[in-house]
Amino acid sequence: MKLEDLEKSIGYKFKNIELLKNALTHTSYAYENNVPSNEKLEFLGDSILEFISSEYMYNKYTELKEGEMTKVRATVVCEKSLYKIAILHNFSDFLYLGKSEIRTGGSKRPAILADSIEAVIAAIYIDGGLKPVQKFIIENLREEIELATKNVGQKDYKTVLQEELQKNGDVKIQYIIVKEYGPDHDKTFEAIVCLNGNILATGKGKSKKEAEMDAARKALEKRVL
């Protein structure tokens, strides 16, 4: 795979391709080959990511309070979300890793992939300024932010249910996705919540988390505790 393939995927053509190479260079490769690692870019990218995502939420979701925006940002600007972006753009095919990391599957490791996204964010900013990096971040996090804003004010029924069920001692609580249907861009999920193997309630939602939360809410409403 050539770096040009990655440029096409992320939607940005570097003027200085060495910046992109640096952003993809893990410390293990840097140590073995005496070249700079992506750690400094990662540091800068983390700050850029927080700023741009914060500005986007501030302008788009004007109804959110400061505390709610903080929760949304913490949900979205995290290793899990960045790992998803890396998988989407096949970053594992382009990383420069040391021999030990290659042997131990470093190209698939969430932390390494997430860090590389932050480093590439900084590289895009240095190479092209604020506009292209805004485009990259928002295009890749828009849906995650939208989902997080919908859930931010939602009562955590799963936690409430767990606390209630465990009042009299340890119990086994399970959430199982039993069905999903609809097109990829508009799926509906169905979940059940079980107590010691017995079904308490069924819930539905546009994400697995929403379906599980709905099941917990219905279990509480049925007063099965």
PDB file of C-alpha atoms in Angstrom:
ATOM      1  CA  MET A   1       0.000   0.000   0.000  1.00  0.00           C
ATOM      2  CA  LYS A   2       1.252   3.478  -0.887  1.00  0.00           C
ATOM      3  CA  LEU A   3       0.800   6.615   1.200  1.00  0.00           C
ATOM      4  CA  GLU A   4      -1.127   8.072  -1.741  1.00  0.00           C
ATOM      5  CA  ASP A   5      -3.833   5.492  -0.994  1.00  0.00           C
ATOM      6  CA  LEU A   6      -4.104   6.776   2.556  1.00  0.00           C
ATOM      7  CA  GLU A   7      -4.244  10.368   1.319  1.00  0.00           C
ATOM      8  CA  LYS A   8      -7.186   9.433  -0.908  1.00  0.00           C
ATOM      9  CA  SER A   9      -8.940   7.733   1.971  1.00  0.00           C
ATOM     10  CA  ILE A  10      -8.588  10.623   4.429  1.00  0.00           C
ATOM     11  CA  GLY A  11      -9.348  13.195   1.754  1.00  0.00           C
ATOM     12  CA  TYR A  12      -6.181  15.264   2.068  1.00  0.00           C
ATOM     13  CA  LYS A  13      -3.155  15.542  -0.232  1.00  0.00           C
ATOM     14  CA  PHE A  14       0.022  16.462   1.659  1.00  0.00           C
ATOM     15  CA  LYS A  15       2.365  19.077   0.279  1.00  0.00           C
ATOM     16  CA  ASN A  16       5.079  17.607   2.519  1.00  0.00           C
ATOM     17  CA  ILE A  17       4.640  13.824   2.535  1.00  0.00           C
ATOM     18  CA  GLU A  18       7.358  13.507   5.192  1.00  0.00           C
ATOM     19  CA  LEU A  19       4.867  14.904   7.712  1.00  0.00           C
ATOM     20  CA  LEU A  20       2.513  12.031   7.011  1.00  0.00           C
ATOM     21  CA  LYS A  21       5.353   9.515   7.321  1.00  0.00           C
ATOM     22  CA  ASN A  22       6.344  11.033  10.649  1.00  0.00           C
ATOM     23  CA  ALA A  23       2.735  10.849  11.858  1.00  0.00           C
ATOM     24  CA  LEU A  24       2.660   7.119  11.127  1.00  0.00           C
ATOM     25  CA  THR A  25       6.022   6.350  12.760  1.00  0.00           C
ATOM     26  CA  HIS A  26       5.663   4.504  16.052  1.00  0.00           C
ATOM     27  CA  THR A  27       8.337   4.853  18.728  1.00  0.00           C
ATOM     28  CA  SER A  28       9.463   1.251  18.167  1.00  0.00           C
ATOM     29  CA  TYR A  29      10.319   1.962  14.512  1.00  0.00           C
ATOM     30  CA  ALA A  30      11.852   5.316  15.383  1.00  0.00           C
ATOM     31  CA  TYR A  31      14.197   3.690  17.919  1.00  0.00           C
ATOM     32  CA  GLU A  32      15.304   0.963  15.527  1.00  0.00           C
ATOM     33  CA  ASN A  33      15.886   3.331  12.601  1.00  0.00           C
ATOM     34  CA  ASN A  34      17.044   6.494  14.392  1.00  0.00           C
ATOM     35  CA  VAL A  35      14.238   8.682  13.041  1.00  0.00           C
ATOM     36  CA  PRO A  36      11.696  10.920  14.824  1.00  0.00           C
ATOM     37  CA  SER A  37       8.602   9.211  16.224  1.00  0.00           C
ATOM     38  CA  ASN A  38       5.044  10.534  16.039  1.00  0.00           C
ATOM     39  CA  GLU A  39       4.863  11.353  19.774  1.00  0.00           C
ATOM     40  CA  LYS A  40       5.211  15.135  19.405  1.00  0.00           C
ATOM     41  CA  LEU A  41       2.635  15.211  16.617  1.00  0.00           C
ATOM     42  CA  GLU A  42       0.346  13.090  18.768  1.00  0.00           C
ATOM     43  CA  PHE A  43       0.658  15.652  21.586  1.00  0.00           C
ATOM     44  CA  LEU A  44      -0.310  18.513  19.280  1.00  0.00           C
ATOM     45  CA  GLY A  45      -3.063  16.530  17.573  1.00  0.00           C
ATOM     46  CA  ASP A  46      -4.755  15.794  20.882  1.00  0.00           C
ATOM     47  CA  SER A  47      -5.146  19.523  21.570  1.00  0.00           C
ATOM     48  CA  ILE A  48      -6.333  20.276  18.029  1.00  0.00           C
ATOM     49  CA  LEU A  49      -8.903  17.483  18.237  1.00  0.00           C
ATOM     50  CA  GLU A  50     -10.307  18.790  21.521  1.00  0.00           C
ATOM     51  CA  PHE A  51     -10.484  22.363  20.222  1.00  0.00           C
ATOM     52  CA  ILE A  52     -12.181  21.570  16.920  1.00  0.00           C
ATOM     53  CA  SER A  53     -14.679  19.125  18.420  1.00  0.00           C
ATOM     54  CA  SER A  54     -15.471  21.624  21.185  1.00  0.00           C
ATOM     55  CA  GLU A  55     -15.994  24.470  18.702  1.00  0.00           C
ATOM     56  CA  TYR A  56     -18.227  22.258  16.548  1.00  0.00           C
ATOM     57  CA  MET A  57     -20.406  21.284  19.511  1.00  0.00           C
ATOM     58  CA  TYR A  58     -20.552  24.875  20.765  1.00  0.00           C
ATOM     59  CA  ASN A  59     -21.830  26.157  17.426  1.00  0.00           C
ATOM     60  CA  LYS A  60     -24.114  23.262  16.463  1.00  0.00           C
ATOM     61  CA  TYR A  61     -25.623  22.117  19.750  1.00  0.00           C
ATOM     62  CA  THR A  62     -26.515  25.450  21.331  1.00  0.00           C
ATOM     63  CA  GLU A  63     -29.004  23.839  23.712  1.00  0.00           C
ATOM     64  CA  LEU A  64     -26.332  21.839  25.509  1.00  0.00           C
ATOM     65  CA  LYS A  65     -25.014  23.085  28.833  1.00  0.00           C
ATOM     66  CA  GLU A  66     -21.316  23.282  29.634  1.00  0.00           C
ATOM     67  CA  GLY A  67     -21.365  20.085  31.650  1.00  0.00           C
ATOM     68  CA  GLU A  68     -23.230  18.244  28.920  1.00  0.00           C
ATOM     69  CA  MET A  69     -20.756  19.380  26.264  1.00  0.00           C
ATOM     70  CA  THR A  70     -17.925  18.144  28.468  1.00  0.00           C
ATOM     71  CA  LYS A  71     -19.597  14.722  28.737  1.00  0.00           C
ATOM     72  CA  VAL A  72     -20.182  14.545  24.976  1.00  0.00           C
ATOM     73  CA  ARG A  73     -16.580  15.468  24.235  1.00  0.00           C
ATOM     74  CA  ALA A  74     -15.285  12.867  26.696  1.00  0.00           C
ATOM     75  CA  THR A  75     -17.478  10.245  25.017  1.00  0.00           C
ATOM     76  CA  VAL A  76     -16.330  11.133  21.509  1.00  0.00           C
ATOM     77  CA  VAL A  77     -12.715  12.225  21.917  1.00  0.00           C
ATOM     78  CA  CYS A  78     -11.445   8.905  23.191  1.00  0.00           C
ATOM     79  CA  GLU A  79      -9.421   5.894  22.111  1.00  0.00           C
ATOM     80  CA  LYS A  80     -12.512   3.947  21.028  1.00  0.00           C
ATOM     81  CA  SER A  81     -13.687   6.625  18.570  1.00  0.00           C
ATOM     82  CA  LEU A  82     -10.220   7.264  17.174  1.00  0.00           C
ATOM     83  CA  TYR A  83      -9.672   3.541  16.759  1.00  0.00           C
ATOM     84  CA  LYS A  84     -12.853   3.366  14.655  1.00  0.00           C
ATOM     85  CA  ILE A  85     -11.512   6.122  12.398  1.00  0.00           C
ATOM     86  CA  ALA A  86      -8.203   4.292  12.010  1.00  0.00           C
ATOM     87  CA  ILE A  87      -9.993   1.083  11.058  1.00  0.00           C
ATOM     88  CA  LEU A  88     -12.217   2.952   8.592  1.00  0.00           C
ATOM     89  CA  HIS A  89      -9.171   4.320   6.769  1.00  0.00           C
ATOM     90  CA  ASN A  90      -7.049   1.132   7.071  1.00  0.00           C
ATOM     91  CA  PHE A  91      -4.309   2.853   9.075  1.00  0.00           C
ATOM     92  CA  SER A  92      -2.879  -0.519  10.085  1.00  0.00           C
ATOM     93  CA  ASP A  93      -1.626  -0.946   6.507  1.00  0.00           C
ATOM     94  CA  PHE A  94       0.474   2.221   6.693  1.00  0.00           C
ATOM     95  CA  LEU A  95       2.050   2.270  10.156  1.00  0.00           C
ATOM     96  CA  TYR A  96       5.832   2.207  10.538  1.00  0.00           C
ATOM     97  CA  LEU A  97       6.405  -0.245  13.371  1.00  0.00           C
ATOM     98  CA  GLY A  98       9.468  -1.832  14.915  1.00  0.00           C
ATOM     99  CA  LYS A  99      10.111  -5.548  14.543  1.00  0.00           C
ATOM    100  CA  SER A 100       8.877  -6.354  18.052  1.00  0.00           C
ATOM    101  CA  GLU A 101       5.587  -4.502  17.508  1.00  0.00           C
ATOM    102  CA  ILE A 102       5.066  -6.238  14.173  1.00  0.00           C
ATOM    103  CA  ARG A 103       5.591  -9.624  15.824  1.00  0.00           C
ATOM    104  CA  THR A 104       3.092  -8.869  18.591  1.00  0.00           C
ATOM    105  CA  GLY A 105       0.389  -7.465  16.300  1.00  0.00           C
ATOM    106  CA  GLY A 106       0.990  -3.796  17.013  1.00  0.00           C
ATOM    107  CA  SER A 107      -0.696  -2.718  13.776  1.00  0.00           C
ATOM    108  CA  LYS A 108      -4.029  -3.871  15.216  1.00  0.00           C
ATOM    109  CA  ARG A 109      -3.565  -2.445  18.698  1.00  0.00           C
ATOM    110  CA  PRO A 110      -6.252   0.186  19.487  1.00  0.00           C
ATOM    111  CA  ALA A 111      -3.912   2.482  21.437  1.00  0.00           C
ATOM    112  CA  ILE A 112      -1.338   2.617  18.630  1.00  0.00           C
ATOM    113  CA  LEU A 113      -3.991   3.216  15.973  1.00  0.00           C
ATOM    114  CA  ALA A 114      -5.755   5.884  18.036  1.00  0.00           C
ATOM    115  CA  ASP A 115      -2.461   7.692  18.661  1.00  0.00           C
ATOM    116  CA  SER A 116      -1.706   7.653  14.942  1.00  0.00           C
ATOM    117  CA  ILE A 117      -4.986   9.431  14.239  1.00  0.00           C
ATOM    118  CA  GLU A 118      -4.020  12.241  16.624  1.00  0.00           C
ATOM    119  CA  ALA A 119      -0.605  12.469  14.977  1.00  0.00           C
ATOM    120  CA  VAL A 120      -2.130  12.659  11.486  1.00  0.00           C
ATOM    121  CA  ILE A 121      -4.491  15.383  12.686  1.00  0.00           C
ATOM    122  CA  ALA A 122      -1.455  17.447  13.714  1.00  0.00           C
ATOM    123  CA  ALA A 123       0.309  16.662  10.438  1.00  0.00           C
ATOM    124  CA  ILE A 124      -2.671  17.867   8.408  1.00  0.00           C
ATOM    125  CA  TYR A 125      -2.817  21.052  10.494  1.00  0.00           C
ATOM    126  CA  ILE A 126       0.883  21.804  10.042  1.00  0.00           C
ATOM    127  CA  ASP A 127       0.764  21.009   6.328  1.00  0.00           C
ATOM    128  CA  GLY A 128      -2.507  22.697   5.385  1.00  0.00           C
ATOM    129  CA  GLY A 129      -3.828  24.789   8.262  1.00  0.00           C
ATOM    130  CA  LEU A 130      -7.107  24.728  10.151  1.00  0.00           C
ATOM    131  CA  LYS A 131      -9.633  24.246   7.344  1.00  0.00           C
ATOM    132  CA  PRO A 132      -8.593  20.773   6.083  1.00  0.00           C
ATOM    133  CA  VAL A 133      -8.105  19.426   9.593  1.00  0.00           C
ATOM    134  CA  GLN A 134     -11.551  20.682  10.578  1.00  0.00           C
ATOM    135  CA  LYS A 135     -12.962  18.848   7.577  1.00  0.00           C
ATOM    136  CA  PHE A 136     -11.201  15.606   8.489  1.00  0.00           C
ATOM    137  CA  ILE A 137     -12.241  15.683  12.145  1.00  0.00           C
ATOM    138  CA  ILE A 138     -15.882  16.648  11.629  1.00  0.00           C
ATOM    139  CA  GLU A 139     -16.440  14.256   8.737  1.00  0.00           C
ATOM    140  CA  ASN A 140     -15.139  11.391  10.847  1.00  0.00           C
ATOM    141  CA  LEU A 141     -16.722  12.288  14.188  1.00  0.00           C
ATOM    142  CA  ARG A 142     -20.019  13.914  13.169  1.00  0.00           C
ATOM    143  CA  GLU A 143     -22.109  10.775  13.697  1.00  0.00           C
ATOM    144  CA  GLU A 144     -20.404   9.919  16.984  1.00  0.00           C
ATOM    145  CA  ILE A 145     -21.061  13.449  18.276  1.00  0.00           C
ATOM    146  CA  GLU A 146     -24.693  13.334  17.148  1.00  0.00           C
ATOM    147  CA  LEU A 147     -25.272  10.046  18.968  1.00  0.00           C
ATOM    148  CA  ALA A 148     -23.512  11.250  22.104  1.00  0.00           C
ATOM    149  CA  THR A 149     -25.626  14.417  22.259  1.00  0.00           C
ATOM    150  CA  LYS A 150     -28.794  12.325  22.080  1.00  0.00           C
ATOM    151  CA  ASN A 151     -27.699  10.171  25.003  1.00  0.00           C
ATOM    152  CA  VAL A 152     -26.147  12.866  27.201  1.00  0.00           C
ATOM    153  CA  GLY A 153     -29.349  13.830  28.954  1.00  0.00           C
ATOM    154  CA  GLN A 154     -30.641  10.305  29.158  1.00  0.00           C
ATOM    155  CA  LYS A 155     -30.947   8.781  32.612  1.00  0.00           C
ATOM    156  CA  ASP A 156     -28.573   5.865  33.041  1.00  0.00           C
ATOM    157  CA  TYR A 157     -31.234   3.217  33.567  1.00  0.00           C
ATOM    158  CA  LYS A 158     -28.662   0.421  33.360  1.00  0.00           C
ATOM    159  CA  THR A 159     -26.849   1.752  36.407  1.00  0.00           C
ATOM    160  CA  VAL A 160     -30.109   2.286  38.312  1.00  0.00           C
ATOM    161  CA  LEU A 161     -31.288  -1.239  37.489  1.00  0.00           C
ATOM    162  CA  GLN A 162     -27.970  -2.744  38.536  1.00  0.00           C
ATOM    163  CA  GLU A 163     -28.030  -0.896  41.860  1.00  0.00           C
ATOM    164  CA  GLU A 164     -31.584  -2.036  42.561  1.00  0.00           C
ATOM    165  CA  LEU A 165     -30.985  -5.654  41.637  1.00  0.00           C
ATOM    166  CA  GLN A 166     -27.827  -5.878  43.716  1.00  0.00           C
ATOM    167  CA  LYS A 167     -29.357  -4.495  46.893  1.00  0.00           C
ATOM    168  CA  ASN A 168     -29.689  -7.977  48.339  1.00  0.00           C
ATOM    169  CA  GLY A 169     -26.384  -9.355  47.104  1.00  0.00           C
ATOM    170  CA  ASP A 170     -24.516 -10.195  43.928  1.00  0.00           C
ATOM    171  CA  VAL A 171     -26.596 -11.203  40.919  1.00  0.00           C
ATOM    172  CA  LYS A 172     -25.823 -11.923  37.276  1.00  0.00           C
ATOM    173  CA  ILE A 173     -27.165  -9.228  34.944  1.00  0.00           C
ATOM    174  CA  GLN A 174     -26.787  -9.680  31.185  1.00  0.00           C
ATOM    175  CA  TYR A 175     -27.688  -7.566  28.170  1.00  0.00           C
ATOM    176  CA  ILE A 176     -27.989  -9.465  24.902  1.00  0.00           C
ATOM    177  CA  ILE A 177     -28.659  -8.068  21.425  1.00  0.00           C
ATOM    178  CA  VAL A 178     -31.170 -10.556  20.030  1.00  0.00           C
ATOM    179  CA  LYS A 179     -32.095  -8.878  16.772  1.00  0.00           C
ATOM    180  CA  GLU A 180     -31.083  -6.118  14.384  1.00  0.00           C
ATOM    181  CA  TYR A 181     -32.887  -5.020  11.264  1.00  0.00           C
ATOM    182  CA  GLY A 182     -33.052  -2.220   8.712  1.00  0.00           C
ATOM    183  CA  PRO A 183     -30.469  -0.802   6.274  1.00  0.00           C
ATOM    184  CA  ASP A 184     -26.924  -0.135   7.487  1.00  0.00           C
ATOM    185  CA  HIS A 185     -27.509   3.609   7.718  1.00  0.00           C
ATOM    186  CA  ASP A 186     -30.720   3.228   9.737  1.00  0.00           C
ATOM    187  CA  LYS A 187     -30.555   0.043  11.806  1.00  0.00           C
ATOM    188  CA  THR A 188     -32.796  -0.812  14.742  1.00  0.00           C
ATOM    189  CA  PHE A 189     -31.510  -3.054  17.519  1.00  0.00           C
ATOM    190  CA  GLU A 190     -33.474  -5.188  19.963  1.00  0.00           C
ATOM    191  CA  ALA A 191     -31.976  -6.138  23.326  1.00  0.00           C
ATOM    192  CA  ILE A 192     -33.029  -8.204  26.315  1.00  0.00           C
ATOM    193  CA  VAL A 193     -31.925  -7.776  29.908  1.00  0.00           C
ATOM    194  CA  CYS A 194     -31.634 -10.965  31.977  1.00  0.00           C
ATOM    195  CA  LEU A 195     -31.369 -11.551  35.708  1.00  0.00           C
ATOM    196  CA  ASN A 196     -29.690 -14.850  36.574  1.00  0.00           C
ATOM    197  CA  GLY A 197     -30.687 -16.201  33.157  1.00  0.00           C
ATOM    198  CA  ASN A 198     -34.316 -15.010  33.290  1.00  0.00           C
ATOM    199  CA  ILE A 199     -35.521 -12.340  30.859  1.00  0.00           C
ATOM    200  CA  LEU A 200     -36.742  -9.195  32.595  1.00  0.00           C
ATOM    201  CA  ALA A 201     -37.565  -6.963  29.636  1.00  0.00           C
ATOM    202  CA  THR A 202     -36.947  -6.229  25.959  1.00  0.00           C
ATOM    203  CA  GLY A 203     -35.899  -2.877  24.544  1.00  0.00           C
ATOM    204  CA  LYS A 204     -35.319  -1.259  21.169  1.00  0.00           C
ATOM    205  CA  GLY A 205     -33.073   1.532  19.933  1.00  0.00           C
ATOM    206  CA  LYS A 206     -31.122   2.948  17.018  1.00  0.00           C
ATOM    207  CA  SER A 207     -27.893   1.745  18.617  1.00  0.00           C
ATOM    208  CA  LYS A 208     -27.006  -1.235  20.795  1.00  0.00           C
ATOM    209  CA  LYS A 209     -26.536   1.096  23.753  1.00  0.00           C
ATOM    210  CA  GLU A 210     -29.965   2.679  23.252  1.00  0.00           C
ATOM    211  CA  ALA A 211     -31.602  -0.754  23.006  1.00  0.00           C
ATOM    212  CA  GLU A 212     -29.959  -1.909  26.230  1.00  0.00           C
ATOM    213  CA  MET A 213     -30.925   1.319  27.998  1.00  0.00           C
ATOM    214  CA  ASP A 214     -34.528   0.908  26.839  1.00  0.00           C
ATOM    215  CA  ALA A 215     -34.589  -2.668  28.146  1.00  0.00           C
ATOM    216  CA  ALA A 216     -33.303  -1.500  31.534  1.00  0.00           C
ATOM    217  CA  ARG A 217     -35.912   1.287  31.662  1.00  0.00           C
ATOM    218  CA  LYS A 218     -38.733  -1.144  30.897  1.00  0.00           C
ATOM    219  CA  ALA A 219     -37.457  -3.571  33.523  1.00  0.00           C
ATOM    220  CA  LEU A 220     -37.630  -0.790  36.087  1.00  0.00           C
ATOM    221  CA  GLU A 221     -41.091   0.291  34.935  1.00  0.00           C
ATOM    222  CA  LYS A 222     -42.439  -3.255  35.254  1.00  0.00           C
ATOM    223  CA  ARG A 223     -41.343  -3.237  38.899  1.00  0.00           C
ATOM    224  CA  VAL A 224     -39.893  -6.676  38.579  1.00  0.00           C
ATOM    225  CA  LEU A 225     -37.313  -5.911  41.209  1.00  0.00           C
TER     226      LEU A 225
END
